[in-house]
Coordinates of C-alpha atoms in Angstrom, one line a residue:
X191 CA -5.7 -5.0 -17.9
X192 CA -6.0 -6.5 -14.3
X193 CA -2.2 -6.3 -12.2
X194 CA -1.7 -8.9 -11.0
X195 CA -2.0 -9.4 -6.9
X196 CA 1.7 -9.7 -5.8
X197 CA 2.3 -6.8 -8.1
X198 CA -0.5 -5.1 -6.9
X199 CA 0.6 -5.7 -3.4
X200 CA 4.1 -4.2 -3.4
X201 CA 2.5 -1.2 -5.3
X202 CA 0.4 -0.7 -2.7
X203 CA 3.2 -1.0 0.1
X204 CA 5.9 1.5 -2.1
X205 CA 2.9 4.0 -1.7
X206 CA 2.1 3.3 2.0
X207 CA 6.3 3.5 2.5
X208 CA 7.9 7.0 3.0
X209 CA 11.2 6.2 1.5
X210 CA 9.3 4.9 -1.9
X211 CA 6.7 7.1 -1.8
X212 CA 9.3 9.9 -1.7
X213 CA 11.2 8.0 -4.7
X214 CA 8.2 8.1 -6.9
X215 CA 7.5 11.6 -6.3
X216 CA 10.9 13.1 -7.6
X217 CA 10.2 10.7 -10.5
X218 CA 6.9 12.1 -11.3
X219 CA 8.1 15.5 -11.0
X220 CA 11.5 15.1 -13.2
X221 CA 9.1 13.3 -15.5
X222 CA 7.6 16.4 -17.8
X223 CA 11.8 17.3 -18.3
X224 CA 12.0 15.1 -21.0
X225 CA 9.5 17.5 -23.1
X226 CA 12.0 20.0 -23.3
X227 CA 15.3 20.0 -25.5
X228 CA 17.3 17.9 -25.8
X229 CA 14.7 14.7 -25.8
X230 CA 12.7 17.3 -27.0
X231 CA 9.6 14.7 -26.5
X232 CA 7.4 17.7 -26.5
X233 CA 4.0 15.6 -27.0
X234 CA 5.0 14.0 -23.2
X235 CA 4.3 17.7 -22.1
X236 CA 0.7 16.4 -22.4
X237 CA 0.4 13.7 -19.8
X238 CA 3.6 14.5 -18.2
X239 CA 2.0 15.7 -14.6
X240 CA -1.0 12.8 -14.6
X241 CA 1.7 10.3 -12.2
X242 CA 2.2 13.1 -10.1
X243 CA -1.2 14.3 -10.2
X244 CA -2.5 10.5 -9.6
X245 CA 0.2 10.2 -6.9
X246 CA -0.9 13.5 -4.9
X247 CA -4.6 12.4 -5.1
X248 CA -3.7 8.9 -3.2
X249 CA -1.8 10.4 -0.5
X250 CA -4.5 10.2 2.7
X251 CA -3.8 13.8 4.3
X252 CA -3.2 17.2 3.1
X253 CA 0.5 16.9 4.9
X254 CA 1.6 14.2 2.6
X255 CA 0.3 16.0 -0.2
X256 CA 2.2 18.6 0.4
X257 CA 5.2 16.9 0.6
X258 CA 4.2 15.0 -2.4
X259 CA 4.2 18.4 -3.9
X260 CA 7.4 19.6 -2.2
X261 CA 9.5 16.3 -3.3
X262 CA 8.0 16.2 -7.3
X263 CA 8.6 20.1 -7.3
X264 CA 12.2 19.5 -6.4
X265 CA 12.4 16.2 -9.0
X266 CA 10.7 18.5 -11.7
X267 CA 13.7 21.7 -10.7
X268 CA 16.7 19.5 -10.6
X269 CA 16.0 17.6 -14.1
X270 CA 15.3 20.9 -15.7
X271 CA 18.6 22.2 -14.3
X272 CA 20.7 19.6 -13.8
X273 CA 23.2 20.8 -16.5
X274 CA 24.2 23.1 -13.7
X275 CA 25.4 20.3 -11.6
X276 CA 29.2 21.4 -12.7
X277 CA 29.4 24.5 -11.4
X278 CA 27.4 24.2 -8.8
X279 CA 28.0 21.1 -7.6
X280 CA 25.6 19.8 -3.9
X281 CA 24.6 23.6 -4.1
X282 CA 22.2 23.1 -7.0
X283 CA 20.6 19.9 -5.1
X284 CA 20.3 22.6 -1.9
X285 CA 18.5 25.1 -4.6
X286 CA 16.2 22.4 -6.2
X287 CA 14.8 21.8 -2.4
X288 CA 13.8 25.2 -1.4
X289 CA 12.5 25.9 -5.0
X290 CA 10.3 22.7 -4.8
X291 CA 8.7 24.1 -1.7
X292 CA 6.7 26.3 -4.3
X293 CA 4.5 22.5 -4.8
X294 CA 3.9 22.4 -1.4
X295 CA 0.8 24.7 -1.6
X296 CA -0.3 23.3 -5.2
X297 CA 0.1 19.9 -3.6
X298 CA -2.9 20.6 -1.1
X299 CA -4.7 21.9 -3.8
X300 CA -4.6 19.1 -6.1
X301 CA -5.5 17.0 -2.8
X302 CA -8.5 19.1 -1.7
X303 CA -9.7 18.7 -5.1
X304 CA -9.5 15.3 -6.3
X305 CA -8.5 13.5 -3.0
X306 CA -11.2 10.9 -2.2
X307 CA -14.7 11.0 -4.5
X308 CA -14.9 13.1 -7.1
X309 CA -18.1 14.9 -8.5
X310 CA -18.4 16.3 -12.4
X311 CA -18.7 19.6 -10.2
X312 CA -15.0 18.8 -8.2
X313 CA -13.9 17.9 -11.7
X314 CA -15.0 21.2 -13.6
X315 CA -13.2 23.0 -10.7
X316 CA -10.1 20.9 -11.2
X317 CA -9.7 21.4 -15.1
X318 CA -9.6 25.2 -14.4
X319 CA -8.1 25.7 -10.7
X320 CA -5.5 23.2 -10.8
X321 CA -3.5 24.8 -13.6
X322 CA -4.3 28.3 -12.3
X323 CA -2.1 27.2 -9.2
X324 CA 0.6 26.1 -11.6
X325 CA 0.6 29.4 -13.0
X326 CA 1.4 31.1 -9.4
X327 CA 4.1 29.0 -8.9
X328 CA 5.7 29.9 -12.5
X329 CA 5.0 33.3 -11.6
X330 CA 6.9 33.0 -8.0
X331 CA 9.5 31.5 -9.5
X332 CA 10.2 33.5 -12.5
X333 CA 11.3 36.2 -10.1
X334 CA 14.8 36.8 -11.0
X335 CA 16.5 36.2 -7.7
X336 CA 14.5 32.6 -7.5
X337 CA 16.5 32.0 -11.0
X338 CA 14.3 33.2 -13.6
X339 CA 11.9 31.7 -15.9
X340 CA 13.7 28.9 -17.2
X341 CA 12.3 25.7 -17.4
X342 CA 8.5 27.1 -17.9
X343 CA 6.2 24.3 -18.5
X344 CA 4.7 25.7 -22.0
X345 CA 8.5 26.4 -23.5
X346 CA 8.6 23.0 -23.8
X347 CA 5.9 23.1 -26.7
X348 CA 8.2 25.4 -28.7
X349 CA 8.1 23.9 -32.0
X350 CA 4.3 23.1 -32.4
X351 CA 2.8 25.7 -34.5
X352 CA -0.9 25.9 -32.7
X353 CA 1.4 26.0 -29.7
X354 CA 2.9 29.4 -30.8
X355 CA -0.3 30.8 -31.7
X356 CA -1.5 30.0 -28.4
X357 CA 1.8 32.1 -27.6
X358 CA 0.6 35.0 -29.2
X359 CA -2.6 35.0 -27.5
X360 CA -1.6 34.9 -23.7
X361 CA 2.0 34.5 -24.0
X362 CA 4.2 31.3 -22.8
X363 CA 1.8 31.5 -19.7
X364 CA -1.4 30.5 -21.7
X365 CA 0.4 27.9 -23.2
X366 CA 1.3 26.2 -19.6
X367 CA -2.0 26.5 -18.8
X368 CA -3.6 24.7 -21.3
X369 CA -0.7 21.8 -20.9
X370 CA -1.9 21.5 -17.3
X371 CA -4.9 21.7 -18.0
X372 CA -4.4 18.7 -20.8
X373 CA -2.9 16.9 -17.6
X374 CA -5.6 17.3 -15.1
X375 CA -8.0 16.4 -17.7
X376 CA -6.5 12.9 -18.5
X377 CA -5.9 12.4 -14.7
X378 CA -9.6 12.7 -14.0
X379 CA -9.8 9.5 -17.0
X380 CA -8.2 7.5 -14.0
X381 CA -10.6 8.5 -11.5
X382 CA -14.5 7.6 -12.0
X383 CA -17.3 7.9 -14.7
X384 CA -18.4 10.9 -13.7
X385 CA -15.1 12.7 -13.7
X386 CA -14.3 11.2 -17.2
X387 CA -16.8 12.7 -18.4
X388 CA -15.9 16.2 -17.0
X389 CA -12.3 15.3 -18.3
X390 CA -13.7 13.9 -21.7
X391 CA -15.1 17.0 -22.4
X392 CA -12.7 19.2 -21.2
X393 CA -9.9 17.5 -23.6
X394 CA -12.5 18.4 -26.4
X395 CA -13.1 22.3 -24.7
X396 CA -9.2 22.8 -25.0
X397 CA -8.4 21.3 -28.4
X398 CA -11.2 23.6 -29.7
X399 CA -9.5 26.4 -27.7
X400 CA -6.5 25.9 -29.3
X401 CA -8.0 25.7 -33.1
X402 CA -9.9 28.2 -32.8
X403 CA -6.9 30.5 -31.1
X404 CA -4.6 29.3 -34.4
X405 CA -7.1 29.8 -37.0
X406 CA -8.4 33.8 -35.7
X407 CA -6.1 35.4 -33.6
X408 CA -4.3 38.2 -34.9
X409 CA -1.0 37.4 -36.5
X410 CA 1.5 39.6 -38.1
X411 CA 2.1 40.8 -41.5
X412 CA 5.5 40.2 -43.1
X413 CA 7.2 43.2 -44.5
X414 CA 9.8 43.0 -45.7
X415 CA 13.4 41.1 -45.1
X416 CA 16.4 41.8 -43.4
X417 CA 19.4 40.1 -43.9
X418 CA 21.3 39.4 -40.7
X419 CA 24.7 37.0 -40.0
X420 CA 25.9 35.5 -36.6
X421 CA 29.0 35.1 -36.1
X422 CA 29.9 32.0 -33.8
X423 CA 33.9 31.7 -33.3
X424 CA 33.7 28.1 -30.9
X425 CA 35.2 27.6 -27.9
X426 CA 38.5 29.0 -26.4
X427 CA 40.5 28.2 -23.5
X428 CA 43.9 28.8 -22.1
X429 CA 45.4 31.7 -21.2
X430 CA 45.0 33.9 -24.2
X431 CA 41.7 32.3 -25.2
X432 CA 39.8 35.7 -24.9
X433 CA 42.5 36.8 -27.8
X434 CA 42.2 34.1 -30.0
X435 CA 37.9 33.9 -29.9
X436 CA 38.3 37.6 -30.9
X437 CA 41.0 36.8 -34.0
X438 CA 38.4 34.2 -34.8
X439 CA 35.1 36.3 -34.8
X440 CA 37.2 38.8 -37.2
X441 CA 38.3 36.6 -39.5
X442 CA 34.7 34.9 -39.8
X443 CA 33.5 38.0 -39.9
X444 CA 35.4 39.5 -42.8
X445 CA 34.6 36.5 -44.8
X446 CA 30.9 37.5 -45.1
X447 CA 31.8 40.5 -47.2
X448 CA 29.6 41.0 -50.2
X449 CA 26.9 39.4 -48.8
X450 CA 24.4 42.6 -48.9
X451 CA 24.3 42.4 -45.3
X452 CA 22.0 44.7 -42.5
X453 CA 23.5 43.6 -39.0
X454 CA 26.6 41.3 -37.7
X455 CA 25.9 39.9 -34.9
X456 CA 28.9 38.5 -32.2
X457 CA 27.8 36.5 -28.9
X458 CA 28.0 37.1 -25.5
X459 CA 31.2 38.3 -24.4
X460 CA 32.4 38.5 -27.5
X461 CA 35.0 41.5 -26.8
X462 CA 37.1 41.2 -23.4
X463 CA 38.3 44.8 -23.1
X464 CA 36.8 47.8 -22.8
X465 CA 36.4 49.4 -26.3
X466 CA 36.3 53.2 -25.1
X467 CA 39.9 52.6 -23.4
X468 CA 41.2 50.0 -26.7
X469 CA 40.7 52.2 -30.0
X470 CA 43.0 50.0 -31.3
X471 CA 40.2 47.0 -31.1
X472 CA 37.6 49.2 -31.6
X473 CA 39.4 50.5 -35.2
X474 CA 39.4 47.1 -36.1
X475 CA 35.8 46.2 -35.6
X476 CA 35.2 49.7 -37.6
X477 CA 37.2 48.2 -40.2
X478 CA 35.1 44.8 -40.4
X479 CA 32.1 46.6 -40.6
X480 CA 33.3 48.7 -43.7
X481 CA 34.3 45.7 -45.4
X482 CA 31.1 44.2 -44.8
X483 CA 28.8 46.7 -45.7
X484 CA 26.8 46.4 -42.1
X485 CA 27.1 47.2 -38.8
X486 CA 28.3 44.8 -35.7
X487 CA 26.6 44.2 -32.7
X488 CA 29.6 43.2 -30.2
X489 CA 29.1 42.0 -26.7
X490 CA 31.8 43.5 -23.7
X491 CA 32.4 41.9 -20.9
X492 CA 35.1 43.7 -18.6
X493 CA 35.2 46.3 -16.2
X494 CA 33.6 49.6 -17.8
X495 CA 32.1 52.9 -16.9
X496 CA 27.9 53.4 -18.2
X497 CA 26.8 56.8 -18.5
X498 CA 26.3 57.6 -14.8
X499 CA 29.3 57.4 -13.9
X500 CA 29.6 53.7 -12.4
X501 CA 32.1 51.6 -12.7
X502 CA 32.1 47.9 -12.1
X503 CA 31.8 44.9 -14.6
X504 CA 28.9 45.2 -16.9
X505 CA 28.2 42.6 -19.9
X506 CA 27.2 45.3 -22.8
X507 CA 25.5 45.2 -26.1
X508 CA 27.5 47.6 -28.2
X509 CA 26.9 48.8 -31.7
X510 CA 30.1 49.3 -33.8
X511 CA 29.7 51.3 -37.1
X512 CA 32.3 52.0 -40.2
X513 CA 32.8 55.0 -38.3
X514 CA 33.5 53.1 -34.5
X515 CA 31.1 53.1 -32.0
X516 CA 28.2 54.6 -32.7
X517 CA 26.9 55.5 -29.2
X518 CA 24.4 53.1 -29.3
X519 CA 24.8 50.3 -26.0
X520 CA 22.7 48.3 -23.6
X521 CA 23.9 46.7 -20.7
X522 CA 22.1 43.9 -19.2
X523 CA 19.5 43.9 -16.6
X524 CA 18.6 40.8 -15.7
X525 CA 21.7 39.1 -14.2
X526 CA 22.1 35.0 -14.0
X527 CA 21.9 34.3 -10.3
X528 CA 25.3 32.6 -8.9
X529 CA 26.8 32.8 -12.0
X530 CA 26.6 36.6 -12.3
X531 CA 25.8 38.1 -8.9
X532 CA 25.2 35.9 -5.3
X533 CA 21.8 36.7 -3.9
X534 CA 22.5 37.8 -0.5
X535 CA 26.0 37.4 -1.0
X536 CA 26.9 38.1 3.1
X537 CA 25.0 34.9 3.5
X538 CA 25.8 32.6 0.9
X539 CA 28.9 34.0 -0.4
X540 CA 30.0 30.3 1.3
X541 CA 28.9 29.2 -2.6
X542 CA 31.7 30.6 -4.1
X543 CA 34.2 27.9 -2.9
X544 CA 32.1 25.2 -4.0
X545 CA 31.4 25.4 -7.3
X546 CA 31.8 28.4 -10.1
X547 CA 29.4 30.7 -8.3
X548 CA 30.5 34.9 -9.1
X549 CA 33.8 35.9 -7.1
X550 CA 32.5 39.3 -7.8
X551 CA 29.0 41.0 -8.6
X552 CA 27.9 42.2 -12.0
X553 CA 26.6 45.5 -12.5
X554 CA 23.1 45.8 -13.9
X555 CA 21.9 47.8 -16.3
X556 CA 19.0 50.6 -15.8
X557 CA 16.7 50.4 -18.5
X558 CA 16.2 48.9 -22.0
X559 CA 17.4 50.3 -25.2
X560 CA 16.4 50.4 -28.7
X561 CA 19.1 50.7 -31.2
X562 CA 18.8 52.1 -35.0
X563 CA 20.7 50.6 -37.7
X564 CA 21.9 52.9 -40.4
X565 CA 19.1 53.7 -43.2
X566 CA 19.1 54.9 -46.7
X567 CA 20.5 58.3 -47.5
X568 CA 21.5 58.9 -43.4
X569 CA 18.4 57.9 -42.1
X570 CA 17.5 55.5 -39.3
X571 CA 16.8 52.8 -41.0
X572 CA 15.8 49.0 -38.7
X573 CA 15.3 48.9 -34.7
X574 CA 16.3 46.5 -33.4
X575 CA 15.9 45.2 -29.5
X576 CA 19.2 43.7 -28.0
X577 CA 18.3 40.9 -25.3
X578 CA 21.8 39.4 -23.3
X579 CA 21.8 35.8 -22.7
X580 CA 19.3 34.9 -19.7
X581 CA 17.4 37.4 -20.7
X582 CA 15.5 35.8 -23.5
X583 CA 13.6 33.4 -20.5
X584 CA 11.8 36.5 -19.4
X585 CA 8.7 37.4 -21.9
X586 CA 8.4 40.6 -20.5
X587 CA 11.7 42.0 -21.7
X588 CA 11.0 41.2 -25.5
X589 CA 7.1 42.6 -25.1
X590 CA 8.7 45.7 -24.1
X591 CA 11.2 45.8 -26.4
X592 CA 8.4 45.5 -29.1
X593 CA 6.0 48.3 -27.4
X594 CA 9.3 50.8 -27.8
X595 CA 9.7 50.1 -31.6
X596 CA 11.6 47.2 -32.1
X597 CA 11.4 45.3 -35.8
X598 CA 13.9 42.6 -35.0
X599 CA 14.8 41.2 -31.4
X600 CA 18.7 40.1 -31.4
X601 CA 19.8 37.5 -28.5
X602 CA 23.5 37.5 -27.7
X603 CA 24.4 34.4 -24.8
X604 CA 27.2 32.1 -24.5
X605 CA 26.3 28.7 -22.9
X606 CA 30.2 27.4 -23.2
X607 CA 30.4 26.1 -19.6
X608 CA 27.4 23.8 -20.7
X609 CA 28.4 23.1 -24.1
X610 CA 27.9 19.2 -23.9
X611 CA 24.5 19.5 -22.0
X612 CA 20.7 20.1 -22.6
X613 CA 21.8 23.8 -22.1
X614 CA 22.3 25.1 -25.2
X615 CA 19.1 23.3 -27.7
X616 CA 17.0 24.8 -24.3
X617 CA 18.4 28.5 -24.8
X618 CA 18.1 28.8 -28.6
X619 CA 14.3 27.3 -27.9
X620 CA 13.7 30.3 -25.9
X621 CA 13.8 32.4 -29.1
X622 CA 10.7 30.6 -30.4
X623 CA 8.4 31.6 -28.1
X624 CA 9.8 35.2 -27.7
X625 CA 9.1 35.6 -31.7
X626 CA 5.5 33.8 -31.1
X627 CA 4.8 36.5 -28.3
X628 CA 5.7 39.4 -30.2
X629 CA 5.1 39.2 -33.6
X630 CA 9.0 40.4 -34.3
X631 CA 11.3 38.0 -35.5
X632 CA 14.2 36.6 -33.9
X633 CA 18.4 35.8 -34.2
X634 CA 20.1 33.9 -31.4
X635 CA 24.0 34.3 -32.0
X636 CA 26.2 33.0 -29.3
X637 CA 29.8 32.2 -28.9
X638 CA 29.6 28.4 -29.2
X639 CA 26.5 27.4 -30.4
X640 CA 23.6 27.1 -30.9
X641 CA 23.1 29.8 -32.9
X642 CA 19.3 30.4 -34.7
X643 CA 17.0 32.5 -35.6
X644 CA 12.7 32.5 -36.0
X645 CA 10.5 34.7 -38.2
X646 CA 7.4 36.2 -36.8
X647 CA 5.5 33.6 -36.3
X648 CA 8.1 31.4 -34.3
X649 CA 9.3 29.4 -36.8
X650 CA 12.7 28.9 -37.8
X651 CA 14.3 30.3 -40.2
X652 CA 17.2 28.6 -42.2
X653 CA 19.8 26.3 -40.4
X654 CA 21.1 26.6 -36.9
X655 CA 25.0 26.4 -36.4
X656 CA 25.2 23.5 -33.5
X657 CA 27.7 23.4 -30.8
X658 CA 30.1 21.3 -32.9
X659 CA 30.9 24.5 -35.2
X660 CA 32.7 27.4 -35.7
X661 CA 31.3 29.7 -38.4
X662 CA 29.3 32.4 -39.6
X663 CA 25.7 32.0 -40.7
X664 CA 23.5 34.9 -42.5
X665 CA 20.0 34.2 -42.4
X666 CA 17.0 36.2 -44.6
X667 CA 14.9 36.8 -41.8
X668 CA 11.4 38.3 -42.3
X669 CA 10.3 41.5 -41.0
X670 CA 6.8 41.9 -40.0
X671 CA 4.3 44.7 -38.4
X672 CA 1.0 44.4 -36.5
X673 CA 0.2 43.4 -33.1
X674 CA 0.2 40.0 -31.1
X675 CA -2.7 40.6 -28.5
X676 CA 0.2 39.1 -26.2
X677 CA 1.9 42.4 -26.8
X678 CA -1.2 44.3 -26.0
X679 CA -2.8 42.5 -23.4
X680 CA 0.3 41.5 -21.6
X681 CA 0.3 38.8 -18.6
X682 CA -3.4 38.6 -18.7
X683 CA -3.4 34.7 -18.1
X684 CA -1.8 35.3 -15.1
X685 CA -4.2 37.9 -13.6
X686 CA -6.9 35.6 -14.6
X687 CA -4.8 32.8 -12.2
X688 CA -4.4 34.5 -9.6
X689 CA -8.6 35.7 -9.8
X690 CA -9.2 32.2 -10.3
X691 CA -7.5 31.0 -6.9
X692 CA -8.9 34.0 -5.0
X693 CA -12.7 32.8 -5.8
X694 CA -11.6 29.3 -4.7
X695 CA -10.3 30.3 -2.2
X696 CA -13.3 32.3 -0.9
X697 CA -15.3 29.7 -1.8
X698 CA -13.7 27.1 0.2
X699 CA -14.0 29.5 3.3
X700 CA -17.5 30.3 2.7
X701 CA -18.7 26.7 2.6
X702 CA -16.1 25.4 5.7
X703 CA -18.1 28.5 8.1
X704 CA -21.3 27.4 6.6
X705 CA -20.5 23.8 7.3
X706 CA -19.2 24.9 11.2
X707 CA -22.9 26.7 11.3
X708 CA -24.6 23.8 10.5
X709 CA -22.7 21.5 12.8
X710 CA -22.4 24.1 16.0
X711 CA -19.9 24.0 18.6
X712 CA -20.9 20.9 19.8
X713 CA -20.8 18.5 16.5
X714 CA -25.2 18.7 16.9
X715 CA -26.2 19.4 13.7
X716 CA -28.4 22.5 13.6
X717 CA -25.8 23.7 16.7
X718 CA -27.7 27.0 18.2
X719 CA -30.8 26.7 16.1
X720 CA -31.4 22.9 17.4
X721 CA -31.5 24.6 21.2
X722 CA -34.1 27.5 20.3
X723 CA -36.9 24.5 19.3
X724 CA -39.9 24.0 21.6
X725 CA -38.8 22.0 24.5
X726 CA -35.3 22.5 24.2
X727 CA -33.0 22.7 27.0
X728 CA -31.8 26.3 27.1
X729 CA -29.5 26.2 30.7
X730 CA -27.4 23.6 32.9

């Protein structure tokens, strides 16, 4: 289909203009957000990056490609996060920019790579370096003080089963990698015949990749099933709101009784007082759990003292048996920048007083825990790995979790502040990708939805309580044992990323000195060698 000329014409002048260039850049970039939850368009994830990749490719030097790069990067972090918008108000717009500097550098490498003509060899390289430098930047940015993993390209594909087995193999970092790889491969369509047919046959390469990974990798073995209720009491306000969620989560909690149950699970900040210092609340959560038959996984959030002797406010996973607490308590590690701690707080402790930002810094926790439920006749019986909130973005946290033991990983969050946002469908999604990894299954209970929960092979297990509920779920989840070569193998994908770039990278410098040599200082090509011939003038 030919556009037609005046079309064509003020095309042409949006891309040659700053302003509309800069327009269609946060476009492009916001673009691949509508593959994640809620749209939940998750097939877009496939040809989500080709305008921005086509857009980088037009743009005539390396320093607007780099701010092609820059401006898509910050499009692509503020659609992912815009739910923050309330509480952080201009601050998150401030946070998108210097985030999106991270494309700045994957910017000039698109450009050096499919800028002007491109040979099947620039093509190969781009279906295998371009989404290596995607990785680095997921990397960078899943560094907890630069806010964490959320918003990782391949999450979005968390309800496609080849998807998840990809998962397994290399984690949700193989899975991004193939997705841009998808991308660059349709971009090169666009370009000339002999990059489609580099990109023809890389589409091909992948989607045999992907079959292949789904029908032979290593998969767990189900054995057994535990039966596990979350307990989700709604949202709270006022004054004594904290007091009423609590009435609420008991009484939805003592109507479970007789259901043959292993664990209760209560969200995130579940219990607003200390329990060592309240016996009084910590009798009655003994009591639930005797009528009940189970143990209860609370959450406190307050001002406590851990082990060492610390005091602050810590947000703590806390196992409470028939007999009261049973001594068995994580407190979280990974805090939720702004809204938990303020990075560099002597510097932009200003954030405060514009939005919801921390008055006053968490306390983290020093190491990961393990926690036994009871077992027949005294015994330990299931392990199970308590994750807090934010913490389910990371994939490291659960892959330990499974290397120390743990059959079941239990999510405890509370994404109230977001309740009528993308927010909470994009948390419980999290919990797909962490059962994919791991091979362990997984249940998501939070205060007000959603609540969930995934076998072993990240699918989902029963129905989710929405955001619009308040009520208690119990879910048969299967157990499972065996290895994901995630588990084993860790963040290989990522090593391989980062050799990737480091071979271009020497490449590129290789062939520019070789190129310099063959030129000389004085643009004659041959350059010292064309002076040492026969005849040559060698002096003024």
């Amino acid at each position: 289909m030919r556009i037609p000329a005046g079309r064509s014409e003020r095309w042409e002048r949006m891309l040659r203009s700053g302003p509309g260039r800069g327009c269609l850049a946060l476009l492009a970039g916001a673009l691949p957000a509508l593959a994640f939850p809620a749209p939940s368009l998750w097939w877009l994830a496939g040809v989500g990056l080709v305008p921005w990749l086509l857009l980088i490719r037009s743009a005539g030097t390396g320093r607007r490609a780099a701010l092609d790069g820059w401006l898509g990067g910050t499009g692509y972090m503020l659609a992912v996060h815009h739910w923050l918008m309330p509480s952080l108000h201009v601050f998150i717009v401030i946070l998108a920019a210097l985030l999106g500097l991270l494309w700045a550098p994957w910017g000039l490498l698109v450009f050096r790579i499919l800028g002007g003509p491109v040979s099947g060899r620039a093509a190969v390289t781009a279906v295998v370096v371009v989404p290596s430098g995607w990785l680095m930047i997921e990397l960078a940015r899943s560094w907890e003080a630069l806010g964490g993993p959320w918003g990782l390209l391949g999450a979005s594909q968390w309800q496609v089963a080849p998807a998840l087995r990809v998962a397994s193999v290399g984690g949700v970092w193989l899975v991004s990698f193939v997705v841009v790889a998808v991308n660059t491969a349709v971009a090169l369509l666009f370009v000339n015949a002999a990059a489609r047919v580099v990109a023809s046959v890389g589409i091909v390469v992948c989607a045999l990749a992907v079959g292949a990974m789904a029908r032979w990798a290593p998969q767990p073995e189900e054995s057994g099933v535990a039966r596990i209720a979350v307990v989700q009491p709604g949202v709270f306000t006022g004054a004594h709101g904290a007091e009423r969620r609590l009435a609420r989560g008991e009484q939805l909690t003592g109507s479970l009784a007789g259901r043959d149950l292993d664990l209760v699970v209560w969200g995130e900040s579940s219990v607003g007082v200390d329990l060592a210092r309240h016996p009084d609340v910590t009798a009655r959560i003994a009591a639930l759990s005797r009528r009940v038959g189970a143990d209860v996984l609370v959450n406190v959030d307050t001002r406590q003292t851990d082990a060492s002797g610390r005091t602050g406010i810590f947000k703590s996973a806390v196992l409470v048996g028939p007999d009261g607490m049973t001594g068995e308590r994580y407190d979280k590690m990974r805090l939720v920048p702004f809204g938990e701690y303020v990075p560099a707080r002597s510097v932009l402790g200003w954030a405060t007083s514009m939005g919801r930002a921390a008055s006053e810094d968490r306390l983290r926790g020093t190491r990961q825990v393990t926690m036994s439920l009871p077992g027949a006749d005294g015994g330990k019986g299931l392990r199970i790995g308590p994750l807090i909130c934010f913490e389910t973005a990371f994939p490291d946290m659960s892959r330990q979790l499974t290397r120390d033991g743990a059959q079941l990983l239990v999510a405890q969050s509370s994404t109230s502040t977001f309740q009528h946002s993308w927010a909470p469908l994009q948390h419980a999604s999290l919990g797909a990708l962490r059962a994919a990894e791991t091979g362990r299954p997984m249940v998501h209970a939070t205060l007000t939805g959603v609540s969930t929960a995934y076998g072993p092979l990240g699918t989902r297990v029963g129905a989710p309580l929405g955001t619009d509920t308040s009520g208690a779920a119990v879910y048969d989840v299967p157990l499972a044992t065996g290895t994901t070569l995630y588990v084993r193998l860790g963040d290989w994908p990522l090593q391989g990323a980062a050799a990737v770039l480091a071979l271009f990278c020497a490449f590129e410098a290789v062939r520019s000195v070789t190129r310099r040599n063959r030129v000389g200082p004085a643009g004659v090509r041959g350059g010292a060698a064309a002076a040492t011939k026969p005849g040559a003038r060698s002096g003024p």
